[in-house]
CSV table of N, CA and C in Angstrom, one decimal:
chain,number,residue,atom,x,y,z
E,1,MET,N,-24.2,5.7,-27.2
E,1,MET,CA,-24.4,4.3,-26.5
E,1,MET,C,-23.1,4.0,-25.6
E,2,LYS,N,-23.4,3.3,-24.3
E,2,LYS,CA,-22.5,2.3,-23.4
E,2,LYS,C,-21.8,1.7,-23.9
E,3,ARG,N,-20.6,1.6,-23.9
E,3,ARG,CA,-19.7,0.2,-24.2
E,3,ARG,C,-19.8,-0.8,-23.1
E,4,ALA,N,-20.0,-2.0,-24.2
E,4,ALA,CA,-20.3,-3.4,-22.9
E,4,ALA,C,-18.8,-3.4,-21.8
E,5,THR,N,-17.4,-3.2,-22.7
E,5,THR,CA,-16.4,-3.0,-21.3
E,5,THR,C,-16.0,-1.6,-21.4
E,6,MET,N,-15.2,-1.2,-20.5
E,6,MET,CA,-14.3,-0.6,-20.3
E,6,MET,C,-13.0,-1.2,-19.5
E,7,ARG,N,-11.7,0.4,-19.2
E,7,ARG,CA,-10.5,0.0,-19.4
E,7,ARG,C,-10.6,-0.1,-17.9
E,8,ALA,N,-10.1,-0.5,-16.8
E,8,ALA,CA,-9.6,-0.2,-14.9
E,8,ALA,C,-8.5,-1.2,-15.0
E,9,VAL,N,-7.6,-0.2,-13.9
E,9,VAL,CA,-6.2,-1.0,-13.7
E,9,VAL,C,-6.8,-1.5,-12.1
E,10,ARG,N,-6.3,-2.6,-12.2
E,10,ARG,CA,-7.0,-4.4,-11.7
E,10,ARG,C,-6.0,-4.9,-10.9
E,11,CYS,N,-5.6,-5.2,-9.1
E,11,CYS,CA,-4.6,-5.2,-8.5
E,11,CYS,C,-4.4,-7.1,-8.6
E,12,HIS,N,-3.9,-7.8,-8.8
E,12,HIS,CA,-3.8,-9.4,-9.6
E,12,HIS,C,-3.1,-10.1,-8.1
E,13,ARG,N,-2.9,-9.6,-7.3
E,13,ARG,CA,-2.0,-10.1,-6.0
E,13,ARG,C,-1.0,-8.8,-5.6
E,14,PHE,N,-1.5,-9.5,-4.1
E,14,PHE,CA,-0.9,-8.2,-3.0
E,14,PHE,C,0.5,-8.0,-3.4
E,15,ALA,N,1.8,-6.8,-3.2
E,15,ALA,CA,3.4,-7.0,-3.5
E,15,ALA,C,3.8,-7.8,-2.6
E,16,ALA,N,3.6,-7.3,-1.2
E,16,ALA,CA,4.3,-7.6,-0.1
E,16,ALA,C,3.6,-9.2,0.7
E,17,LEU,N,2.5,-10.0,0.6
E,17,LEU,CA,2.2,-11.4,1.0
E,17,LEU,C,2.8,-12.1,-0.4
E,18,GLY,N,2.8,-13.3,0.1
E,18,GLY,CA,2.7,-14.1,-0.8
E,18,GLY,C,1.7,-15.4,-1.1
E,19,LYS,N,1.5,-16.6,-1.7
E,19,LYS,CA,0.1,-17.2,-1.7
E,19,LYS,C,-0.2,-17.5,-0.7
E,20,ASP,N,0.8,-17.8,0.6
E,20,ASP,CA,0.4,-18.4,1.9
E,20,ASP,C,-0.3,-17.4,2.5
E,21,GLY,N,-0.6,-15.4,1.6
E,21,GLY,CA,-0.7,-14.8,3.0
E,21,GLY,C,0.4,-14.4,4.1
E,22,LYS,N,1.8,-14.7,4.2
E,22,LYS,CA,2.5,-14.4,4.4
E,22,LYS,C,3.6,-12.9,4.6
E,23,PRO,N,3.8,-12.3,5.1
E,23,PRO,CA,4.3,-11.4,4.3
E,23,PRO,C,6.5,-12.2,3.7
E,24,LEU,N,6.5,-11.0,2.8
E,24,LEU,CA,7.1,-11.3,1.4
E,24,LEU,C,8.6,-11.0,2.3
E,25,PRO,N,10.0,-11.9,2.4
E,25,PRO,CA,10.9,-11.0,2.1
E,25,PRO,C,11.6,-9.2,1.7
E,26,THR,N,11.3,-9.5,0.6
E,26,THR,CA,11.0,-8.5,-0.4
E,26,THR,C,9.9,-8.5,-1.5
E,27,PRO,N,8.9,-7.3,-0.7
E,27,PRO,CA,8.1,-6.9,-1.9
E,27,PRO,C,8.2,-7.0,-3.3
E,28,SER,N,6.9,-6.9,-4.2
E,28,SER,CA,7.7,-7.1,-5.5
E,28,SER,C,7.2,-5.6,-5.8
E,29,PRO,N,7.8,-5.3,-7.1
E,29,PRO,CA,7.0,-3.8,-7.0
E,29,PRO,C,5.7,-3.5,-6.9
E,30,ILE,N,5.2,-2.5,-7.2
E,30,ILE,CA,3.8,-2.5,-7.3
E,30,ILE,C,2.9,-2.4,-9.1
E,31,ARG,N,4.1,-1.9,-9.6
E,31,ARG,CA,4.1,-2.1,-11.1
E,31,ARG,C,3.9,-3.4,-11.4
E,32,ASP,N,3.7,-4.2,-10.7
E,32,ASP,CA,4.8,-5.9,-11.2
E,32,ASP,C,3.0,-7.1,-10.6
E,33,VAL,N,1.7,-5.8,-10.3
E,33,VAL,CA,0.8,-6.4,-9.4
E,33,VAL,C,-0.6,-6.0,-9.9
E,34,LEU,N,-0.2,-4.5,-11.0
E,34,LEU,CA,-1.3,-3.7,-11.1
E,34,LEU,C,-1.1,-4.0,-12.8
E,35,ARG,N,-2.2,-4.1,-14.1
E,35,ARG,CA,-2.4,-3.3,-14.9
E,35,ARG,C,-4.2,-3.4,-15.4
E,36,ILE,N,-3.6,-3.1,-16.7
E,36,ILE,CA,-5.2,-2.0,-17.0
E,36,ILE,C,-6.0,-3.6,-17.8
E,37,ASP,N,-6.8,-3.5,-17.4
E,37,ASP,CA,-7.5,-4.4,-17.5
E,37,ASP,C,-8.8,-4.0,-19.0
E,38,HIS,N,-8.6,-5.3,-19.3
E,38,HIS,CA,-10.8,-4.8,-19.7
E,38,HIS,C,-12.4,-5.3,-18.9
E,39,VAL,N,-12.7,-4.2,-17.9
E,39,VAL,CA,-13.7,-5.3,-17.5
E,39,VAL,C,-15.3,-4.8,-18.1
E,40,PRO,N,-16.8,-5.4,-17.0
E,40,PRO,CA,-17.7,-4.8,-18.0
E,40,PRO,C,-18.1,-3.6,-17.6
E,41,THR,N,-18.8,-2.9,-18.0
E,41,THR,CA,-19.4,-1.3,-17.5
E,41,THR,C,-20.1,-1.5,-17.4
E,42,PRO,N,-20.2,-0.5,-15.9
E,42,PRO,CA,-21.2,-0.9,-14.5
E,42,PRO,C,-22.4,-0.1,-15.2
E,43,THR,N,-23.8,-0.4,-14.5
E,43,THR,CA,-24.9,0.0,-15.0
E,43,THR,C,-25.2,0.7,-13.7
E,44,ILE,N,-26.8,1.6,-13.4
E,44,ILE,CA,-27.3,1.4,-12.9
E,44,ILE,C,-29.1,0.3,-12.9
E,45,ASP,N,-28.7,-0.5,-12.0
E,45,ASP,CA,-30.0,-1.1,-12.1
E,45,ASP,C,-31.2,-0.9,-11.3
E,46,SER,N,-31.6,-0.2,-11.5
E,46,SER,CA,-33.1,0.4,-11.9
E,46,SER,C,-33.9,-0.5,-10.2
E,47,THR,N,-34.1,-2.0,-9.8
E,47,THR,CA,-33.8,-2.9,-8.9
E,47,THR,C,-32.7,-2.3,-7.5
E,48,HIS,N,-31.5,-2.5,-7.5
E,48,HIS,CA,-30.6,-2.7,-6.8
E,48,HIS,C,-29.6,-1.2,-6.7
E,49,ASP,N,-29.2,-0.1,-7.2
E,49,ASP,CA,-28.7,0.8,-7.6
E,49,ASP,C,-29.7,2.0,-7.1
E,50,ARG,N,-30.6,1.9,-6.5
E,50,ARG,CA,-31.6,2.9,-6.6
E,50,ARG,C,-30.9,4.0,-5.7
E,51,ASN,N,-29.6,4.0,-5.1
E,51,ASN,CA,-29.2,5.4,-4.2
E,51,ASN,C,-28.1,5.3,-5.5
E,52,ASN,N,-27.4,4.5,-6.3
E,52,ASN,CA,-26.2,4.8,-6.8
E,52,ASN,C,-25.9,6.0,-8.0
E,53,VAL,N,-25.2,6.5,-8.4
E,53,VAL,CA,-24.8,7.4,-9.2
E,53,VAL,C,-24.0,7.0,-9.7
E,54,LEU,N,-23.8,6.8,-11.2
E,54,LEU,CA,-23.0,6.4,-12.4
E,54,LEU,C,-21.8,8.0,-13.0
E,55,ILE,N,-21.0,7.2,-12.3
E,55,ILE,CA,-19.5,8.8,-13.2
E,55,ILE,C,-18.4,8.0,-14.0
E,56,SER,N,-18.4,9.2,-14.8
E,56,SER,CA,-17.4,8.9,-16.0
E,56,SER,C,-16.5,9.6,-15.2
E,57,ALA,N,-15.0,9.0,-15.3
E,57,ALA,CA,-14.4,9.6,-14.4
E,57,ALA,C,-13.7,10.5,-15.7
E,58,HIS,N,-12.6,11.8,-15.2
E,58,HIS,CA,-12.2,12.2,-15.1
E,58,HIS,C,-10.5,12.3,-14.7
E,59,TYR,N,-10.3,12.4,-13.7
E,59,TYR,CA,-9.6,12.5,-12.5
E,59,TYR,C,-9.7,11.3,-11.4
E,60,ALA,N,-9.2,10.8,-11.1
E,60,ALA,CA,-8.3,9.5,-10.1
E,60,ALA,C,-7.4,10.0,-9.5
E,61,GLY,N,-7.9,10.2,-7.9
E,61,GLY,CA,-6.8,10.4,-6.8
E,61,GLY,C,-5.9,9.1,-6.4
E,62,ILE,N,-4.4,8.9,-6.4
E,62,ILE,CA,-3.6,8.1,-5.6
E,62,ILE,C,-3.3,8.0,-4.4
E,63,GLN,N,-3.2,7.7,-3.7
E,63,GLN,CA,-2.7,8.3,-2.3
E,63,GLN,C,-2.0,6.7,-1.4
E,64,TYR,N,-1.5,7.4,-0.4
E,64,TYR,CA,-0.5,5.9,0.4
E,64,TYR,C,-0.7,5.0,0.8
E,65,PRO,N,-2.9,5.1,1.0
E,65,PRO,CA,-3.3,3.9,1.5
E,65,PRO,C,-4.0,2.8,0.6
E,66,ASP,N,-3.5,3.5,-0.9
E,66,ASP,CA,-4.0,2.9,-2.3
E,66,ASP,C,-2.8,1.6,-2.4
E,67,PHE,N,-1.5,2.5,-1.7
E,67,PHE,CA,-0.6,2.1,-2.2
E,67,PHE,C,-0.2,0.5,-1.6
E,68,LEU,N,-0.3,1.1,0.5
E,68,LEU,CA,-0.9,0.0,1.3
E,68,LEU,C,-1.4,-0.8,0.4
E,69,GLN,N,-2.5,-1.0,0.3
E,69,GLN,CA,-3.2,-1.9,-0.1
E,69,GLN,C,-3.2,-3.1,-1.3
E,70,ALA,N,-2.9,-2.7,-2.2
E,70,ALA,CA,-2.1,-3.1,-3.5
E,70,ALA,C,-0.7,-3.6,-3.2
E,71,GLN,N,-0.6,-3.2,-1.7
E,71,GLN,CA,0.5,-4.7,-1.2
E,71,GLN,C,0.0,-5.4,-0.1
E,72,GLY,N,-1.2,-5.1,0.1
E,72,GLY,CA,-1.6,-6.1,1.3
E,72,GLY,C,-1.4,-5.8,2.5
E,73,LEU,N,-1.0,-4.1,2.6
E,73,LEU,CA,-0.3,-4.2,3.7
E,73,LEU,C,-1.5,-2.9,4.4
E,74,TYR,N,-2.4,-3.1,4.1
E,74,TYR,CA,-3.9,-2.2,4.7
E,74,TYR,C,-5.0,-3.0,5.2
E,75,GLN,N,-5.8,-2.3,6.3
E,75,GLN,CA,-6.1,-2.9,7.3
E,75,GLN,C,-7.8,-3.8,6.7
E,76,ILE,N,-8.0,-3.0,5.1
E,76,ILE,CA,-8.7,-3.4,4.6
E,76,ILE,C,-8.0,-4.7,2.9
E,77,LYS,N,-8.8,-5.9,3.4
E,77,LYS,CA,-7.9,-6.2,2.1
E,77,LYS,C,-8.9,-7.0,1.3
E,78,PRO,N,-9.5,-6.7,0.5
E,78,PRO,CA,-10.1,-7.0,-0.4
E,78,PRO,C,-9.6,-8.4,-1.7
E,79,PRO,N,-11.2,-8.4,-1.8
E,79,PRO,CA,-10.8,-10.6,-3.1
E,79,PRO,C,-10.1,-9.7,-4.0
E,80,LEU,N,-9.8,-10.6,-3.9
E,80,LEU,CA,-8.4,-10.5,-5.8
E,80,LEU,C,-9.3,-10.9,-6.7
E,81,PRO,N,-8.9,-10.6,-8.3
E,81,PRO,CA,-8.6,-9.2,-8.6
E,81,PRO,C,-9.7,-8.4,-8.0
E,82,TYR,N,-9.2,-7.1,-7.7
E,82,TYR,CA,-9.9,-5.8,-8.0
E,82,TYR,C,-9.2,-4.1,-8.7
E,83,THR,N,-10.5,-3.3,-8.4
E,83,THR,CA,-9.9,-2.3,-8.8
E,83,THR,C,-9.6,-1.4,-8.2
E,84,PRO,N,-8.8,-0.6,-7.9
E,84,PRO,CA,-7.8,0.5,-6.8
E,84,PRO,C,-8.9,1.7,-6.9
E,85,GLY,N,-8.5,2.7,-5.9
E,85,GLY,CA,-8.7,3.7,-5.9
E,85,GLY,C,-9.5,4.5,-4.7
E,86,MET,N,-9.8,5.1,-4.1
E,86,MET,CA,-10.4,5.5,-3.2
E,86,MET,C,-11.6,7.4,-4.2
E,87,ASP,N,-10.9,7.8,-4.3
E,87,ASP,CA,-11.4,8.9,-4.6
E,87,ASP,C,-11.8,9.4,-6.5
E,88,VAL,N,-12.6,9.7,-7.0
E,88,VAL,CA,-12.8,9.8,-8.6
E,88,VAL,C,-13.3,11.5,-8.3
E,89,VAL,N,-13.3,11.5,-9.8
E,89,VAL,CA,-13.8,13.4,-10.0
E,89,VAL,C,-14.6,12.9,-11.8
E,90,GLY,N,-15.7,13.4,-11.8
E,90,GLY,CA,-15.5,13.8,-12.9
E,90,GLY,C,-17.7,13.4,-13.6
E,91,LEU,N,-18.7,13.1,-14.4
E,91,LEU,CA,-19.4,14.3,-14.6
E,91,LEU,C,-20.5,12.3,-14.8
E,92,VAL,N,-21.9,12.9,-14.0
E,92,VAL,CA,-23.2,12.2,-13.6
E,92,VAL,C,-22.8,11.5,-15.1
E,93,VAL,N,-23.2,10.4,-15.4
E,93,VAL,CA,-23.7,9.9,-16.5
E,93,VAL,C,-25.2,9.1,-16.3
E,94,ASP,N,-25.3,8.6,-15.5
E,94,ASP,CA,-26.3,8.2,-14.8
E,94,ASP,C,-27.1,8.3,-13.2
E,95,LYS,N,-28.4,7.4,-13.0
E,95,LYS,CA,-28.6,8.1,-11.5
E,95,LYS,C,-29.8,6.9,-10.7
E,96,GLY,N,-29.4,6.7,-9.9
E,96,GLY,CA,-31.3,5.6,-9.6
E,96,GLY,C,-32.4,6.5,-9.4
E,97,SER,N,-33.2,5.8,-9.1
E,97,SER,CA,-34.6,6.1,-9.1
E,97,SER,C,-34.3,7.3,-7.8
E,98,ASP,N,-33.6,6.8,-6.7
E,98,ASP,CA,-33.8,7.6,-5.4
E,98,ASP,C,-32.6,8.9,-5.4
E,99,VAL,N,-32.2,9.1,-6.4
E,99,VAL,CA,-31.3,10.1,-6.0
E,99,VAL,C,-32.4,11.1,-6.8
E,100,SER,N,-32.2,12.3,-5.5
E,100,SER,CA,-33.3,13.7,-6.0
E,100,SER,C,-32.7,14.1,-7.3
E,101,ASP,N,-33.4,14.8,-7.8
E,101,ASP,CA,-32.5,15.9,-8.7
E,101,ASP,C,-31.9,17.2,-8.1
E,102,ASP,N,-32.8,17.7,-7.2
E,102,ASP,CA,-32.2,19.1,-6.0
E,102,ASP,C,-31.0,18.5,-5.6
E,103,ARG,N,-30.1,17.5,-5.4
E,103,ARG,CA,-28.8,16.8,-5.2
E,103,ARG,C,-27.6,16.7,-5.6
E,104,ILE,N,-28.2,15.4,-7.0
E,104,ILE,CA,-27.1,15.4,-7.9
E,104,ILE,C,-28.4,14.8,-9.6
E,105,ARG,N,-27.9,15.7,-10.4
E,105,ARG,CA,-28.7,15.4,-11.7
E,105,ARG,C,-27.4,15.8,-12.9
E,106,ILE,N,-27.6,14.4,-13.5
E,106,ILE,CA,-26.7,13.2,-14.8
E,106,ILE,C,-26.5,15.2,-15.7
E,107,GLY,N,-25.6,14.9,-15.5
E,107,GLY,CA,-24.3,15.9,-16.5
E,107,GLY,C,-23.9,17.2,-15.1
E,108,ASP,N,-23.5,16.4,-13.3
E,108,ASP,CA,-23.0,17.5,-13.0
E,108,ASP,C,-21.4,17.0,-13.3
E,109,ARG,N,-20.7,17.7,-12.4
E,109,ARG,CA,-19.7,17.5,-12.0
E,109,ARG,C,-19.5,16.9,-11.1
E,110,VAL,N,-19.6,16.2,-10.3
E,110,VAL,CA,-19.0,15.3,-9.0
E,110,VAL,C,-17.3,14.8,-8.8
E,111,TYR,N,-17.3,15.5,-6.9
E,111,TYR,CA,-16.3,14.7,-6.2
E,111,TYR,C,-17.0,12.9,-6.0
E,112,ALA,N,-16.7,12.0,-5.5
E,112,ALA,CA,-16.3,10.9,-4.7
E,112,ALA,C,-15.4,10.2,-4.4
E,113,ASN,N,-15.5,9.9,-3.1
E,113,ASN,CA,-14.9,9.7,-2.4
E,113,ASN,C,-15.9,8.1,-1.7
E,114,THR,N,-14.4,6.8,-2.4
E,114,THR,CA,-15.4,5.4,-2.5
E,114,THR,C,-15.4,4.4,-0.7
E,115,ALA,N,-14.7,6.1,0.1
E,115,ALA,CA,-14.6,4.9,1.5
E,115,ALA,C,-15.8,5.5,2.1
E,116,LEU,N,-16.5,5.9,1.5
E,116,LEU,CA,-17.8,7.0,2.7
E,116,LEU,C,-18.6,6.0,2.2
E,117,CYS,N,-18.6,5.2,1.4
E,117,CYS,CA,-20.0,4.1,0.8
E,117,CYS,C,-20.4,3.4,1.8
E,118,PRO,N,-21.9,3.8,1.6
E,118,PRO,CA,-22.4,2.6,2.9
E,118,PRO,C,-22.1,1.2,3.3
E,119,SER,N,-22.2,0.6,2.3
E,119,SER,CA,-21.9,-1.0,1.7
E,119,SER,C,-20.0,-0.9,2.5
E,120,GLY,N,-19.2,0.3,2.8
E,120,GLY,CA,-17.7,0.0,3.4
E,120,GLY,C,-17.1,-0.3,2.0
E,121,GLY,N,-16.3,-1.5,3.1
E,121,GLY,CA,-15.3,-2.4,1.7
E,121,GLY,C,-13.7,-1.4,1.4
E,122,GLY,N,-13.3,-0.2,1.7
E,122,GLY,CA,-12.0,-0.3,1.7
E,122,GLY,C,-12.6,1.5,1.1
E,123,GLY,N,-13.0,1.7,0.1
E,123,GLY,CA,-12.8,2.2,-0.9
E,123,GLY,C,-12.2,1.9,-2.3
E,124,LEU,N,-13.0,1.1,-3.1
E,124,LEU,CA,-12.3,0.7,-3.9
E,124,LEU,C,-13.1,1.5,-5.4
E,125,GLY,N,-12.2,1.0,-6.1
E,125,GLY,CA,-13.3,1.8,-7.6
E,125,GLY,C,-13.1,2.5,-8.6
E,126,ALA,N,-12.0,3.9,-7.8
E,126,ALA,CA,-11.8,4.9,-8.7
E,126,ALA,C,-11.2,4.9,-9.3
E,127,LEU,N,-10.3,3.7,-9.6
E,127,LEU,CA,-9.3,3.2,-10.8
E,127,LEU,C,-10.1,3.1,-12.4
E,128,ALA,N,-10.8,3.6,-13.1
E,128,ALA,CA,-12.0,2.5,-13.9
E,128,ALA,C,-12.4,3.7,-14.5
E,129,GLU,N,-13.3,3.8,-15.7
E,129,GLU,CA,-13.6,4.9,-16.8
E,129,GLU,C,-14.5,4.9,-16.2
E,130,MET,N,-15.0,4.0,-15.4
E,130,MET,CA,-16.4,4.3,-14.8
E,130,MET,C,-16.6,4.0,-13.4
E,131,ILE,N,-17.7,4.1,-13.2
E,131,ILE,CA,-17.9,4.0,-11.9
E,131,ILE,C,-19.0,4.0,-11.8
E,132,SER,N,-20.1,3.2,-10.5
E,132,SER,CA,-21.4,2.9,-9.4
E,132,SER,C,-21.0,3.6,-8.4
E,133,VAL,N,-21.3,4.4,-7.7
E,133,VAL,CA,-21.0,4.7,-6.7
E,133,VAL,C,-22.5,5.1,-5.5
E,134,SER,N,-22.4,4.7,-4.6
E,134,SER,CA,-23.6,5.8,-3.1
E,134,SER,C,-23.3,6.5,-3.5
E,135,SER,N,-24.6,7.7,-3.8
E,135,SER,CA,-24.6,8.7,-4.0
E,135,SER,C,-24.6,9.6,-2.5
E,136,ASP,N,-24.3,9.0,-1.5
E,136,ASP,CA,-23.8,9.0,0.0
E,136,ASP,C,-22.4,9.5,-0.2
E,137,ALA,N,-21.6,9.5,-1.0
E,137,ALA,CA,-20.5,9.3,-1.4
E,137,ALA,C,-20.0,10.4,-2.5
E,138,VAL,N,-21.0,11.2,-3.0
E,138,VAL,CA,-21.3,11.8,-3.7
E,138,VAL,C,-21.5,13.5,-3.7
E,139,PHE,N,-20.0,14.0,-4.2
E,139,PHE,CA,-20.1,15.6,-3.6
E,139,PHE,C,-20.1,16.6,-5.6
E,140,PRO,N,-21.0,17.6,-4.8
E,140,PRO,CA,-20.6,18.8,-6.5
E,140,PRO,C,-19.4,19.6,-6.2
E,141,VAL,N,-18.6,19.7,-7.9
E,141,VAL,CA,-18.3,20.5,-8.0
E,141,VAL,C,-17.8,21.9,-8.3
E,142,PRO,N,-17.6,22.7,-7.7
E,142,PRO,CA,-18.3,24.3,-8.2
E,142,PRO,C,-17.4,24.6,-9.2
E,143,ASP,N,-18.3,25.1,-10.2
E,143,ASP,CA,-17.8,25.1,-11.4
E,143,ASP,C,-15.8,25.7,-11.5
E,144,GLU,N,-16.0,26.7,-10.4
E,144,GLU,CA,-14.7,27.9,-10.7
E,144,GLU,C,-13.1,26.4,-10.3
E,145,LEU,N,-13.8,25.1,-10.1
E,145,LEU,CA,-12.2,24.4,-9.3
E,145,LEU,C,-12.1,24.0,-10.5
E,146,HIS,N,-11.0,23.7,-10.8
E,146,HIS,CA,-10.6,21.8,-12.4
E,146,HIS,C,-11.0,21.3,-11.8
E,147,MET,N,-11.6,19.9,-12.1
E,147,MET,CA,-12.0,18.5,-12.2
E,147,MET,C,-10.0,18.1,-11.2
E,148,SER,N,-9.1,18.0,-11.2
E,148,SER,CA,-7.8,17.8,-11.2
E,148,SER,C,-7.5,18.5,-10.2
E,149,SER,N,-8.2,19.9,-9.8
E,149,SER,CA,-7.5,20.1,-8.4
E,149,SER,C,-8.5,19.2,-7.7
E,150,VAL,N,-9.6,18.9,-7.4
E,150,VAL,CA,-10.4,17.5,-7.0
E,150,VAL,C,-10.4,16.6,-5.9
E,151,ALA,N,-9.1,15.8,-7.2
E,151,ALA,CA,-8.7,15.3,-7.0
E,151,ALA,C,-8.6,13.3,-5.6
E,152,ASN,N,-7.6,14.5,-5.4
E,152,ASN,CA,-6.8,13.7,-4.2
E,152,ASN,C,-7.3,15.0,-3.3
E,153,LEU,N,-8.6,15.3,-3.1
E,153,LEU,CA,-9.1,15.7,-2.0
E,153,LEU,C,-9.8,15.2,-0.5
E,154,GLY,N,-10.6,13.6,-1.0
E,154,GLY,CA,-10.6,12.7,0.2
E,154,GLY,C,-9.2,11.8,1.2
E,155,ARG,N,-8.3,12.4,0.4
E,155,ARG,CA,-7.4,11.8,1.6
E,155,ARG,C,-6.5,12.6,1.6
E,156,ASN,N,-6.3,13.4,1.4
E,156,ASN,CA,-5.7,15.2,1.9
E,156,ASN,C,-5.8,15.5,2.6
E,157,TYR,N,-7.3,16.2,2.6
E,157,TYR,CA,-8.0,17.1,3.6
E,157,TYR,C,-8.3,16.0,4.3
E,158,CYS,N,-9.0,15.1,4.2
E,158,CYS,CA,-9.6,14.7,5.1
E,158,CYS,C,-8.8,14.2,6.5
E,159,ALA,N,-7.3,14.0,5.6
E,159,ALA,CA,-6.2,13.4,6.8
E,159,ALA,C,-5.7,14.2,7.4
E,160,ALA,N,-5.3,16.0,6.9
E,160,ALA,CA,-5.0,17.3,7.5
E,160,ALA,C,-6.3,17.8,8.8
E,161,TYR,N,-7.1,17.2,7.8
E,161,TYR,CA,-8.3,18.4,8.9
E,161,TYR,C,-9.2,16.9,9.8
E,162,HIS,N,-7.8,16.3,10.1
E,162,HIS,CA,-8.0,15.0,11.3
E,162,HIS,C,-7.2,14.7,12.3
E,163,SER,N,-6.4,15.8,11.7
E,163,SER,CA,-5.0,15.5,12.3
E,163,SER,C,-5.2,17.3,12.9
E,164,LEU,N,-5.4,18.8,12.6
E,164,LEU,CA,-5.5,19.6,13.4
E,164,LEU,C,-6.8,20.2,13.7
E,165,LYS,N,-8.2,19.2,13.3
E,165,LYS,CA,-8.8,19.5,14.3
E,165,LYS,C,-9.5,18.1,15.0
E,166,VAL,N,-9.7,17.4,14.3
E,166,VAL,CA,-9.9,15.7,15.5
E,166,VAL,C,-8.8,16.2,17.0
E,167,ILE,N,-7.9,15.3,16.4
E,167,ILE,CA,-6.8,15.9,17.2
E,167,ILE,C,-6.6,16.2,17.9
E,168,GLY,N,-5.5,17.5,16.8
E,168,GLY,CA,-5.0,18.2,17.6
E,168,GLY,C,-5.8,19.4,18.6
E,169,ASN,N,-7.2,19.5,17.8
E,169,ASN,CA,-7.8,20.5,18.3
E,169,ASN,C,-7.6,22.3,18.3
E,170,VAL,N,-6.9,22.3,16.8
E,170,VAL,CA,-6.5,23.6,16.2
E,170,VAL,C,-8.2,24.8,16.0
E,171,GLY,N,-8.1,25.7,16.8
E,171,GLY,CA,-8.9,26.7,16.8
E,171,GLY,C,-8.3,28.2,16.3
E,172,PRO,N,-9.3,29.2,16.0
E,172,PRO,CA,-8.9,30.8,16.1
E,172,PRO,C,-8.0,31.0,17.2
E,173,GLY,N,-6.6,31.1,15.9
E,173,GLY,CA,-5.5,32.0,16.7
E,173,GLY,C,-4.3,30.8,17.4
E,174,ASP,N,-4.3,29.6,17.1
E,174,ASP,CA,-3.8,29.0,17.6
E,174,ASP,C,-2.4,28.8,16.2
E,175,LEU,N,-1.1,28.7,17.2
E,175,LEU,CA,-0.3,28.7,15.7
E,175,LEU,C,0.1,27.1,15.2
E,176,VAL,N,0.0,26.8,14.3
E,176,VAL,CA,0.2,25.0,13.6
E,176,VAL,C,1.4,25.9,12.8
E,177,LEU,N,3.2,24.5,12.4
E,177,LEU,CA,3.8,25.3,12.4
E,177,LEU,C,3.1,23.7,11.0
E,178,VAL,N,4.2,23.8,10.2
E,178,VAL,CA,3.8,22.9,8.3
E,178,VAL,C,5.5,22.6,8.5
E,179,ASP,N,6.1,21.3,8.7
E,179,ASP,CA,7.1,20.8,8.0
E,179,ASP,C,7.2,20.2,6.4
């Protein structure tokens, strides 16, 4: 039986910005702007969410962009209050009618990078017990990997890959120094 509400971390104000949107002389600690709230549990609506996947979260990644966003210093400032979190790993509990069984099945172990959702939004919602996300941002997690080892994949792997391959154009035979 699905619960009507779930727990989610919510950001109620930006730690580094005043009510007027201007920088504060001394930012508030992040713990002062976040709290665990009870919010409606997402569902898959057969009309509007045909390409979405509902994930029961087991692990969520928390990285520097999440911290910047809660301060109000990230390039995207979501309307308050919002549920932070760009990376989540868990089990598929429901899916829209346009999501093929060849790609994703109920019960699959998956990773979702909410920053990849076609609707944009800067990557939100992963710090909740359940999340409905576009199947375009959902990837299978192999059985041989523990789900906890995948939770920070988005920010860490993608940043490293971009730095090495796109910016650095590193290839076979190149020497890379990691400090």
